Amino acid sequence: MNNYFKTIPDNKGFFKEYGGSFIPPELQTEMDKITEAYYAISKSHEFISELRSIRKHFQGRPTPVYFARTLSNEYGGRIYLKREDLNHTGAHKLNHCMGEALLAKHLGKKKLIAETGAGQHGVALATAAAYFGLECEIHMGEVDIAKEHPNVVRMNILGAKVVPVTFGLRTLKEAVDSAFGAYLADPVNSIYCIGSVVGPHPFPMMVRDFQRVVGIEAKEQFYDMTGELPDSVVACVGGGSNAMGIFSAFLDDKDTRLVGVEPAGRSLKKGDHAATITYGKPGLIHGFKCYLLQDEKGEPDPVYSIASGLDYPGVGPEHSMLKDTGRVEYTSANDKETLDAFFELSKKEGIIPALESAHAVAHAIKMAQEDPRKSILVNLSGRGDKDIDFVVENYGKEYGIEL
Ligand SMILES: *Cc1c(COP(=O)(O)O)cnc(C)c1O
C-alpha cells in the first residue's frame, strides 16, 4: 500500500501516461519550487502535527460515518454515508485548502489565488486564508456567481476578493483560466491553490494526499461499525478530489468495488453534460493530461451539470489512470436522478446533500436496488444549503414544493 503512494505519481508527476506538467517555463520554475517544498515540508513532524491539530480543533474531524437506515430499508442494501458535509464550511474541500494554505505559510507566500465553481472551494480557501492571515483572491464565472449567491457573500465576509469572470461560458473552466493568469502575474508572492486533483504536477498528488484523511478515517470507522470492509465505495467525480480521498484507502482491497459517478446532465448531447471519463478521450487541459471532453482540434467542449462543482471538461490524472487499469469503475447519474436523490435523502434521513454529492447518492440507490445484500459506503462530499434556493426556484413544483 505505502508503495503505491511513494511511486504514483512518478517524480515528473505522471500517473502512467496521465498528469505531468505542460506549462510555460517561467511557471515550471515556480511549480518545481512548490514540489520541492512539498516533499521536504509535508513530511516533517512539525507540518504533520500542525495539520493534525487543525483537522481536529478547527475543522471538526473526524467526520462521522452514518448508517442511512431509512434509505436502506426503502431501497435494500446497507447504505452508509461518510459525512464530509459536517466538515467545517460544509464540504470536503477544506481538507486540501488547509493543507495548501499551511504549505503557503511555510513558503512565506502572502496571497492565495484560486478558481471556484460552486463557490465551495472559494469559501474553503477564503476560510483557510482567514485562519492563516493571508490575502485571498477567488476567480468565479458570472453564471456561477448568480447561481451560488450565498457562497459569494460568505467569501466577501471572510475577507476574500471575488473576481467575476466574464468570458466564454463564464463557468468553472474560464475561472481556472482567469485564476492561472492572475497567478502568472505574481508567482513569487502568491500561490495558486487548485480546487481539485487536477492541474500540473504537484497539484494532483498534493490534493490527493491532503484528502487521504477521508479514506483513512472512513475505513477504520466502517470496520468499527460492521467488522468488515464495504462491498462498494461510491463518490461523485468532478475533478475527483473527494473520490480520490475516499478511494485511496481501499485501492489494495480488491474485494471492495470503487465507483466514481460523473454528471450525465440534461442529455448526452455535447454541452449538456460533463461525464468526462465516460465519454471523453485523452487530451490536454490546464497544463496536464487526462480524459477530456474535446472537439477534433483538442479544444475542451462546453460542459454542463446541475451541480456547479462538477462541470469541468477534464478530470484528475489519477482517475484517468484508474479508469484504464480498471481498478475504479466510472458511471454517471443525470440531473433528474440527482434531484430525486437530493429530495430522497432530505426527506428520508434529514440530510440535505450538495447537488454534487446527490449524484453519488443516486447511484448508491441504484446499486442497493440491484443487490440488497451488499454494503455501500458513499462519500457525502458536502451539504446542500448552497443549493436550496436554486433547486426550489427551478424544480420545487415538480417535487410538490410551492412557496
Ligand atoms: C467541489 C465539489 C465536488 C467536486 O469536486 P471533486 O474534486 O470531484 O471532489 C463534489 N462535492 C462537493 C460538495 C463539492 O463542493
Short mmCIF file of C-alpha atoms and ligand atoms in Angstrom, two decimals:
data_model
loop_
_atom_site.label_atom_id
_atom_site.label_comp_id
_atom_site.label_asym_id
_atom_site.label_seq_id
_atom_site.Cartn_x
_atom_site.Cartn_y
_atom_site.Cartn_z
CA MET A 1 0.00 0.00 0.00
CA ASN A 2 2.66 2.55 1.02
CA ASN A 3 4.44 1.61 -2.12
CA TYR A 4 1.57 2.93 -4.24
CA PHE A 5 1.76 6.43 -2.75
CA LYS A 6 5.56 6.52 -2.98
CA THR A 7 5.65 5.58 -6.65
CA ILE A 8 2.44 7.08 -8.04
CA PRO A 9 2.76 9.64 -9.45
CA ASP A 10 6.37 9.32 -10.61
CA ASN A 11 8.87 12.13 -9.99
CA LYS A 12 7.62 14.05 -13.03
CA GLY A 13 4.03 13.84 -11.84
CA PHE A 14 2.87 11.12 -14.22
CA PHE A 15 0.15 8.66 -13.32
CA LYS A 16 1.12 6.20 -16.08
CA GLU A 17 0.56 8.32 -19.21
CA TYR A 18 -1.61 10.98 -17.48
CA GLY A 19 -0.81 14.09 -15.47
CA GLY A 20 2.65 15.60 -15.88
CA SER A 21 3.21 19.31 -16.32
CA PHE A 22 2.69 21.10 -19.65
CA ILE A 23 3.20 24.74 -18.73
CA PRO A 24 5.37 27.74 -19.73
CA PRO A 25 8.99 27.54 -18.45
CA GLU A 26 8.66 30.51 -16.06
CA LEU A 27 5.70 28.83 -14.39
CA GLN A 28 7.54 25.48 -14.34
CA THR A 29 10.30 27.05 -12.22
CA GLU A 30 7.69 28.07 -9.64
CA MET A 31 5.97 24.68 -9.74
CA ASP A 32 9.31 22.95 -9.17
CA LYS A 33 9.83 25.08 -6.07
CA ILE A 34 6.39 24.13 -4.76
CA THR A 35 7.08 20.45 -5.49
CA GLU A 36 10.43 20.51 -3.69
CA ALA A 37 8.99 22.37 -0.73
CA TYR A 38 6.08 19.95 -0.55
CA TYR A 39 8.35 16.89 -0.45
CA ALA A 40 10.54 18.48 2.22
CA ILE A 41 7.98 20.22 4.43
CA SER A 42 4.92 18.00 4.24
CA LYS A 43 6.74 15.01 5.71
CA SER A 44 8.18 16.97 8.63
CA HIS A 45 6.94 16.29 12.14
CA GLU A 46 6.11 19.98 12.60
CA PHE A 47 3.92 20.19 9.49
CA ILE A 48 2.10 16.95 10.19
CA SER A 49 1.35 17.75 13.82
CA GLU A 50 0.14 21.27 12.97
CA LEU A 51 -2.16 19.87 10.25
CA ARG A 52 -3.46 17.19 12.63
CA SER A 53 -4.27 19.77 15.24
CA ILE A 54 -6.09 21.94 12.66
CA ARG A 55 -8.11 18.96 11.46
CA LYS A 56 -9.24 18.12 14.96
CA HIS A 57 -9.77 21.51 16.60
CA PHE A 58 -10.68 23.77 13.67
CA GLN A 59 -12.27 21.51 11.05
CA GLY A 60 -14.05 19.22 13.50
CA ARG A 61 -12.58 15.97 12.24
CA PRO A 62 -13.03 13.07 12.25
CA THR A 63 -16.38 13.45 10.48
CA PRO A 64 -18.74 10.53 11.26
CA VAL A 65 -19.75 7.56 9.15
CA TYR A 66 -23.53 7.25 9.39
CA PHE A 67 -25.77 4.26 8.61
CA ALA A 68 -28.68 5.56 6.49
CA ARG A 69 -31.30 3.26 7.95
CA THR A 70 -34.46 4.61 6.35
CA LEU A 71 -32.90 4.83 2.91
CA SER A 72 -31.55 1.28 3.25
CA ASN A 73 -34.93 -0.04 4.39
CA GLU A 74 -36.58 1.64 1.42
CA TYR A 75 -34.20 0.51 -1.31
CA GLY A 76 -32.42 -2.52 0.10
CA GLY A 77 -28.74 -2.89 0.75
CA ARG A 78 -26.93 -1.13 3.57
CA ILE A 79 -26.09 2.44 2.67
CA TYR A 80 -23.52 4.29 4.80
CA LEU A 81 -22.55 7.93 4.43
CA LYS A 82 -19.14 9.46 5.16
CA ARG A 83 -20.32 12.82 6.42
CA GLU A 84 -17.98 15.33 4.78
CA ASP A 85 -20.98 17.68 4.83
CA LEU A 86 -20.15 18.04 8.54
CA ASN A 87 -16.57 19.13 7.88
CA HIS A 88 -16.19 22.87 8.66
CA THR A 89 -17.51 25.01 5.75
CA GLY A 90 -19.76 22.12 4.69
CA ALA A 91 -17.66 20.13 2.25
CA HIS A 92 -14.50 18.06 1.86
CA LYS A 93 -12.64 20.92 0.18
CA LEU A 94 -11.34 22.40 3.42
CA ASN A 95 -9.22 19.24 3.78
CA HIS A 96 -6.88 20.29 0.98
CA CYS A 97 -7.29 24.04 1.44
CA MET A 98 -5.90 23.91 4.98
CA GLY A 99 -3.00 21.80 3.70
CA GLU A 100 -2.29 24.14 0.78
CA ALA A 101 -2.51 27.23 2.98
CA LEU A 102 -0.25 25.69 5.61
CA LEU A 103 2.29 24.98 2.86
CA ALA A 104 1.91 28.58 1.61
CA LYS A 105 2.67 29.83 5.10
CA HIS A 106 5.83 27.70 5.27
CA LEU A 107 6.86 29.07 1.85
CA GLY A 108 6.41 32.67 3.02
CA LYS A 109 3.65 33.44 0.49
CA LYS A 110 1.33 36.40 1.08
CA LYS A 111 -1.61 35.66 -1.15
CA LEU A 112 -3.72 32.62 -2.09
CA ILE A 113 -5.28 32.61 -5.58
CA ALA A 114 -7.86 30.14 -6.86
CA GLU A 115 -10.83 29.49 -9.04
CA THR A 116 -14.19 28.27 -7.82
CA GLY A 117 -17.24 26.62 -9.42
CA ALA A 118 -20.00 26.13 -6.89
CA GLY A 119 -18.17 28.52 -4.58
CA GLN A 120 -17.26 25.71 -2.19
CA HIS A 121 -13.56 25.83 -2.97
CA GLY A 122 -13.62 29.62 -2.78
CA VAL A 123 -15.26 29.56 0.64
CA ALA A 124 -12.90 26.85 1.87
CA LEU A 125 -9.83 28.74 0.66
CA ALA A 126 -11.10 32.07 2.00
CA THR A 127 -11.57 30.29 5.33
CA ALA A 128 -8.02 28.94 5.24
CA ALA A 129 -6.68 32.38 4.30
CA ALA A 130 -8.51 33.97 7.22
CA TYR A 131 -7.14 31.29 9.59
CA PHE A 132 -3.55 31.91 8.50
CA GLY A 133 -3.85 35.69 7.98
CA LEU A 134 -3.16 35.54 4.23
CA GLU A 135 -4.74 37.54 1.38
CA CYS A 136 -7.13 35.65 -0.86
CA GLU A 137 -8.36 36.23 -4.43
CA ILE A 138 -11.07 33.97 -5.90
CA HIS A 139 -11.97 33.86 -9.61
CA MET A 140 -15.53 32.83 -10.36
CA GLY A 141 -17.66 32.69 -13.53
CA GLU A 142 -20.54 35.18 -13.67
CA VAL A 143 -23.03 32.36 -14.24
CA ASP A 144 -21.91 30.64 -11.05
CA ILE A 145 -21.89 33.93 -9.14
CA ALA A 146 -25.60 34.32 -9.90
CA LYS A 147 -26.35 30.68 -9.08
CA GLU A 148 -24.34 30.40 -5.88
CA HIS A 149 -25.05 33.76 -4.27
CA PRO A 150 -24.75 32.67 -0.61
CA ASN A 151 -21.20 31.43 -1.15
CA VAL A 152 -20.23 34.72 -2.83
CA VAL A 153 -21.47 36.54 0.26
CA ARG A 154 -19.54 34.15 2.51
CA MET A 155 -16.28 34.75 0.64
CA ASN A 156 -16.72 38.50 0.97
CA ILE A 157 -17.46 38.25 4.69
CA LEU A 158 -14.34 36.10 5.14
CA GLY A 159 -12.28 38.92 3.60
CA ALA A 160 -11.58 37.42 0.16
CA LYS A 161 -11.74 39.35 -3.09
CA VAL A 162 -14.10 37.72 -5.62
CA VAL A 163 -13.12 38.38 -9.25
CA PRO A 164 -16.02 37.85 -11.72
CA VAL A 165 -15.05 36.01 -14.93
CA THR A 166 -16.94 37.42 -17.91
CA PHE A 167 -15.61 35.50 -20.92
CA GLY A 168 -16.60 32.21 -22.59
CA LEU A 169 -19.31 30.18 -20.86
CA ARG A 170 -18.50 32.09 -17.64
CA THR A 171 -18.28 28.92 -15.53
CA LEU A 172 -15.55 26.77 -14.00
CA LYS A 173 -13.18 26.29 -16.94
CA GLU A 174 -12.93 30.01 -17.63
CA ALA A 175 -12.48 30.67 -13.92
CA VAL A 176 -9.43 28.37 -13.94
CA ASP A 177 -8.01 30.24 -16.96
CA SER A 178 -8.53 33.57 -15.23
CA ALA A 179 -7.01 32.48 -11.91
CA PHE A 180 -3.98 30.99 -13.70
CA GLY A 181 -3.44 34.35 -15.40
CA ALA A 182 -3.52 36.18 -12.06
CA TYR A 183 -1.04 33.74 -10.54
CA LEU A 184 1.34 34.09 -13.50
CA ALA A 185 1.38 37.85 -12.91
CA ASP A 186 2.95 37.41 -9.45
CA PRO A 187 4.19 33.87 -8.79
CA VAL A 188 6.70 34.99 -6.16
CA ASN A 189 4.32 36.42 -3.56
CA SER A 190 1.27 34.37 -4.42
CA ILE A 191 0.43 30.70 -4.64
CA TYR A 192 -2.18 29.04 -6.77
CA CYS A 193 -4.35 26.71 -4.72
CA ILE A 194 -6.15 24.42 -7.09
CA GLY A 195 -9.57 23.14 -6.05
CA SER A 196 -9.26 19.51 -7.03
CA VAL A 197 -6.87 16.73 -8.04
CA VAL A 198 -6.20 18.49 -11.36
CA GLY A 199 -3.68 20.91 -12.90
CA PRO A 200 0.06 20.47 -13.39
CA HIS A 201 2.28 18.45 -11.03
CA PRO A 202 2.42 18.62 -7.98
CA PHE A 203 -1.25 19.56 -7.51
CA PRO A 204 -2.97 16.24 -8.34
CA MET A 205 -0.61 14.50 -5.90
CA MET A 206 -0.73 17.16 -3.20
CA VAL A 207 -4.51 17.49 -3.19
CA ARG A 208 -4.89 13.70 -3.13
CA ASP A 209 -2.52 13.42 -0.19
CA PHE A 210 -4.40 16.11 1.74
CA GLN A 211 -7.72 14.36 1.00
CA ARG A 212 -6.50 10.91 2.06
CA VAL A 213 -7.67 11.66 5.59
CA VAL A 214 -11.24 11.00 4.39
CA GLY A 215 -10.46 7.43 3.33
CA ILE A 216 -8.23 6.68 6.30
CA GLU A 217 -10.96 7.73 8.74
CA ALA A 218 -13.81 6.12 6.81
CA LYS A 219 -12.15 2.72 6.50
CA GLU A 220 -11.50 2.48 10.22
CA GLN A 221 -14.95 3.81 11.14
CA PHE A 222 -16.71 1.43 8.77
CA TYR A 223 -14.72 -1.51 10.15
CA ASP A 224 -15.54 -0.49 13.74
CA MET A 225 -19.24 -0.35 12.90
CA THR A 226 -19.56 -3.55 10.86
CA GLY A 227 -16.49 -5.74 11.37
CA GLU A 228 -15.89 -5.80 7.62
CA LEU A 229 -14.92 -3.62 4.68
CA PRO A 230 -17.61 -2.11 2.45
CA ASP A 231 -18.58 -4.06 -0.68
CA SER A 232 -18.59 -0.79 -2.61
CA VAL A 233 -17.36 2.75 -2.14
CA VAL A 234 -19.18 5.37 -4.21
CA ALA A 235 -18.24 9.02 -4.79
CA CYS A 236 -19.11 11.75 -7.27
CA VAL A 237 -16.37 12.86 -9.65
CA GLY A 238 -15.91 16.41 -10.87
CA GLY A 239 -12.15 16.94 -10.81
CA GLY A 240 -12.10 13.96 -8.49
CA SER A 241 -10.71 15.08 -5.12
CA ASN A 242 -13.39 13.74 -2.80
CA ALA A 243 -13.41 10.48 -4.74
CA MET A 244 -9.59 10.11 -4.60
CA GLY A 245 -9.74 10.95 -0.89
CA ILE A 246 -12.03 8.07 -0.04
CA PHE A 247 -10.85 5.60 -2.77
CA SER A 248 -7.20 5.95 -1.76
CA ALA A 249 -7.71 3.90 1.41
CA PHE A 250 -9.25 0.97 -0.49
CA LEU A 251 -7.06 0.64 -3.60
CA ASP A 252 -5.47 -2.56 -2.31
CA ASP A 253 -8.75 -4.09 -1.10
CA LYS A 254 -9.65 -5.90 -4.28
CA ASP A 255 -12.99 -7.15 -2.92
CA THR A 256 -14.20 -3.57 -2.47
CA ARG A 257 -15.65 -2.10 -5.67
CA LEU A 258 -14.77 1.54 -6.22
CA VAL A 259 -17.32 3.50 -8.23
CA GLY A 260 -16.94 7.08 -9.50
CA VAL A 261 -20.14 8.86 -10.56
CA GLU A 262 -19.98 11.58 -13.20
CA PRO A 263 -22.70 14.10 -14.13
CA ALA A 264 -24.76 12.99 -17.15
CA GLY A 265 -26.55 16.36 -17.06
CA ARG A 266 -29.73 17.03 -19.03
CA SER A 267 -28.83 14.93 -22.09
CA LEU A 268 -25.80 13.24 -23.63
CA LYS A 269 -25.50 15.87 -26.37
CA LYS A 270 -22.31 17.90 -26.40
CA GLY A 271 -22.64 20.78 -23.96
CA ASP A 272 -25.38 19.10 -21.94
CA HIS A 273 -23.26 17.01 -19.56
CA ALA A 274 -19.80 16.70 -18.00
CA ALA A 275 -19.25 12.92 -17.91
CA THR A 276 -15.60 13.22 -18.85
CA ILE A 277 -14.25 9.72 -18.25
CA THR A 278 -17.38 8.03 -19.57
CA TYR A 279 -17.49 9.94 -22.87
CA GLY A 280 -14.11 11.72 -23.27
CA LYS A 281 -10.75 10.83 -24.79
CA PRO A 282 -7.21 11.55 -23.55
CA GLY A 283 -6.12 15.15 -24.15
CA LEU A 284 -4.51 18.22 -22.56
CA ILE A 285 -6.13 20.88 -20.38
CA HIS A 286 -4.76 23.39 -17.86
CA GLY A 287 -1.25 22.00 -18.01
CA PHE A 288 -1.89 18.26 -17.57
CA LYS A 289 -3.01 15.20 -19.49
CA CYS A 290 -6.28 13.42 -18.70
CA TYR A 291 -9.54 12.17 -20.16
CA LEU A 292 -11.13 15.21 -21.76
CA LEU A 293 -14.38 16.15 -23.45
CA GLN A 294 -12.97 17.79 -26.56
CA ASP A 295 -13.55 18.64 -30.22
CA GLU A 296 -11.47 17.37 -33.19
CA LYS A 297 -8.82 20.05 -32.54
CA GLY A 298 -8.39 19.06 -28.90
CA GLU A 299 -10.21 22.16 -27.61
CA PRO A 300 -12.26 21.42 -24.47
CA ASP A 301 -16.01 21.04 -25.12
CA PRO A 302 -18.53 23.23 -23.34
CA VAL A 303 -19.92 21.30 -20.38
CA TYR A 304 -22.93 21.49 -18.11
CA SER A 305 -24.12 19.95 -14.86
CA ILE A 306 -26.89 20.85 -12.44
CA ALA A 307 -24.07 20.79 -9.87
CA SER A 308 -21.67 23.69 -10.49
CA GLY A 309 -18.86 21.83 -8.75
CA LEU A 310 -18.94 19.02 -11.31
CA ASP A 311 -19.00 20.91 -14.62
CA TYR A 312 -15.39 20.58 -15.72
CA PRO A 313 -14.40 19.07 -19.12
CA GLY A 314 -11.27 17.40 -17.70
CA VAL A 315 -10.71 15.08 -14.73
CA GLY A 316 -7.86 14.16 -12.40
CA PRO A 317 -4.98 12.22 -13.99
CA GLU A 318 -5.11 9.56 -11.29
CA HIS A 319 -8.74 8.83 -12.14
CA SER A 320 -7.74 8.64 -15.81
CA MET A 321 -5.14 6.02 -14.88
CA LEU A 322 -7.52 4.13 -12.59
CA LYS A 323 -10.07 4.00 -15.41
CA ASP A 324 -7.51 2.39 -17.73
CA THR A 325 -6.27 -0.10 -15.13
CA GLY A 326 -9.88 -0.96 -14.33
CA ARG A 327 -9.43 -0.57 -10.56
CA VAL A 328 -12.19 2.03 -10.45
CA GLU A 329 -15.48 1.80 -12.39
CA TYR A 330 -16.89 5.04 -13.73
CA THR A 331 -20.56 5.62 -14.38
CA SER A 332 -22.92 8.58 -14.40
CA ALA A 333 -26.15 9.98 -12.95
CA ASN A 334 -28.28 12.57 -14.75
CA ASP A 335 -29.95 15.72 -13.39
CA LYS A 336 -33.29 14.03 -12.81
CA GLU A 337 -31.84 11.09 -10.88
CA THR A 338 -29.73 13.56 -8.89
CA LEU A 339 -32.73 15.71 -7.95
CA ASP A 340 -34.70 12.62 -6.94
CA ALA A 341 -31.81 11.59 -4.67
CA PHE A 342 -31.48 15.15 -3.32
CA PHE A 343 -35.10 15.08 -2.10
CA GLU A 344 -34.98 11.42 -1.00
CA LEU A 345 -32.02 11.95 1.32
CA SER A 346 -33.53 15.18 2.64
CA LYS A 347 -36.95 13.67 3.37
CA LYS A 348 -35.86 10.17 4.48
CA GLU A 349 -32.76 10.97 6.52
CA GLY A 350 -32.92 14.67 7.37
CA ILE A 351 -29.75 15.40 5.43
CA ILE A 352 -29.83 17.93 2.59
CA PRO A 353 -26.92 16.91 0.34
CA ALA A 354 -24.98 19.11 -2.06
CA LEU A 355 -26.17 18.54 -5.65
CA GLU A 356 -22.67 17.21 -6.36
CA SER A 357 -22.94 14.58 -3.62
CA ALA A 358 -26.51 13.74 -4.66
CA HIS A 359 -25.03 12.20 -7.84
CA ALA A 360 -23.28 9.61 -5.67
CA VAL A 361 -26.40 9.03 -3.58
CA ALA A 362 -28.43 8.50 -6.78
CA HIS A 363 -26.07 5.78 -7.93
CA ALA A 364 -25.90 4.17 -4.49
CA ILE A 365 -29.70 3.87 -4.54
CA LYS A 366 -29.49 2.11 -7.92
CA MET A 367 -26.84 -0.29 -6.62
CA ALA A 368 -28.84 -1.01 -3.46
CA GLN A 369 -31.84 -1.98 -5.59
CA GLU A 370 -29.70 -4.25 -7.77
CA ASP A 371 -28.14 -6.20 -4.90
CA PRO A 372 -29.78 -5.81 -1.48
CA ARG A 373 -27.17 -7.98 0.27
CA LYS A 374 -24.34 -5.56 -0.28
CA SER A 375 -22.99 -2.67 1.78
CA ILE A 376 -22.28 0.67 0.12
CA LEU A 377 -20.17 3.46 1.57
CA VAL A 378 -20.99 6.82 -0.05
CA ASN A 379 -18.77 9.84 0.29
CA LEU A 380 -21.28 12.56 1.08
CA SER A 381 -18.91 15.28 -0.08
CA GLY A 382 -20.94 18.29 1.04
CA ARG A 383 -24.15 19.78 2.35
CA GLY A 384 -26.83 21.31 0.16
CA ASP A 385 -27.59 24.61 1.87
CA LYS A 386 -25.89 26.42 -1.01
CA ASP A 387 -28.28 24.76 -3.49
CA ILE A 388 -31.68 25.12 -1.84
CA ASP A 389 -32.81 28.39 -3.49
CA PHE A 390 -31.72 27.23 -6.93
CA VAL A 391 -33.42 23.86 -6.54
CA VAL A 392 -36.70 25.19 -5.21
CA GLU A 393 -36.94 28.02 -7.77
CA ASN A 394 -36.31 25.71 -10.73
CA TYR A 395 -37.65 22.33 -9.64
CA GLY A 396 -39.71 22.93 -6.49
CA LYS A 397 -43.07 22.49 -8.20
CA GLU A 398 -42.16 19.08 -9.65
CA TYR A 399 -41.42 17.92 -6.11
CA GLY A 400 -44.53 19.39 -4.55
CA ILE A 401 -42.93 22.46 -3.01
CA GLU A 402 -44.81 25.74 -3.59
CA LEU A 403 -43.50 28.82 -1.87
C1 LIG B 1 -16.36 20.77 -5.49
C2 LIG B 1 -17.24 19.73 -5.01
C3 LIG B 1 -17.25 18.46 -5.61
C4 LIG B 1 -16.47 18.12 -6.84
O1 LIG B 1 -15.10 18.17 -6.69
P1 LIG B 1 -14.20 16.86 -6.63
O2 LIG B 1 -12.83 17.39 -6.77
O3 LIG B 1 -14.61 16.00 -7.78
O4 LIG B 1 -14.45 16.22 -5.33
C5 LIG B 1 -18.06 17.48 -5.05
N1 LIG B 1 -18.83 17.75 -3.98
C6 LIG B 1 -18.86 18.96 -3.38
C7 LIG B 1 -19.74 19.15 -2.22
C8 LIG B 1 -18.06 19.98 -3.87
O5 LIG B 1 -18.09 21.16 -3.28
#
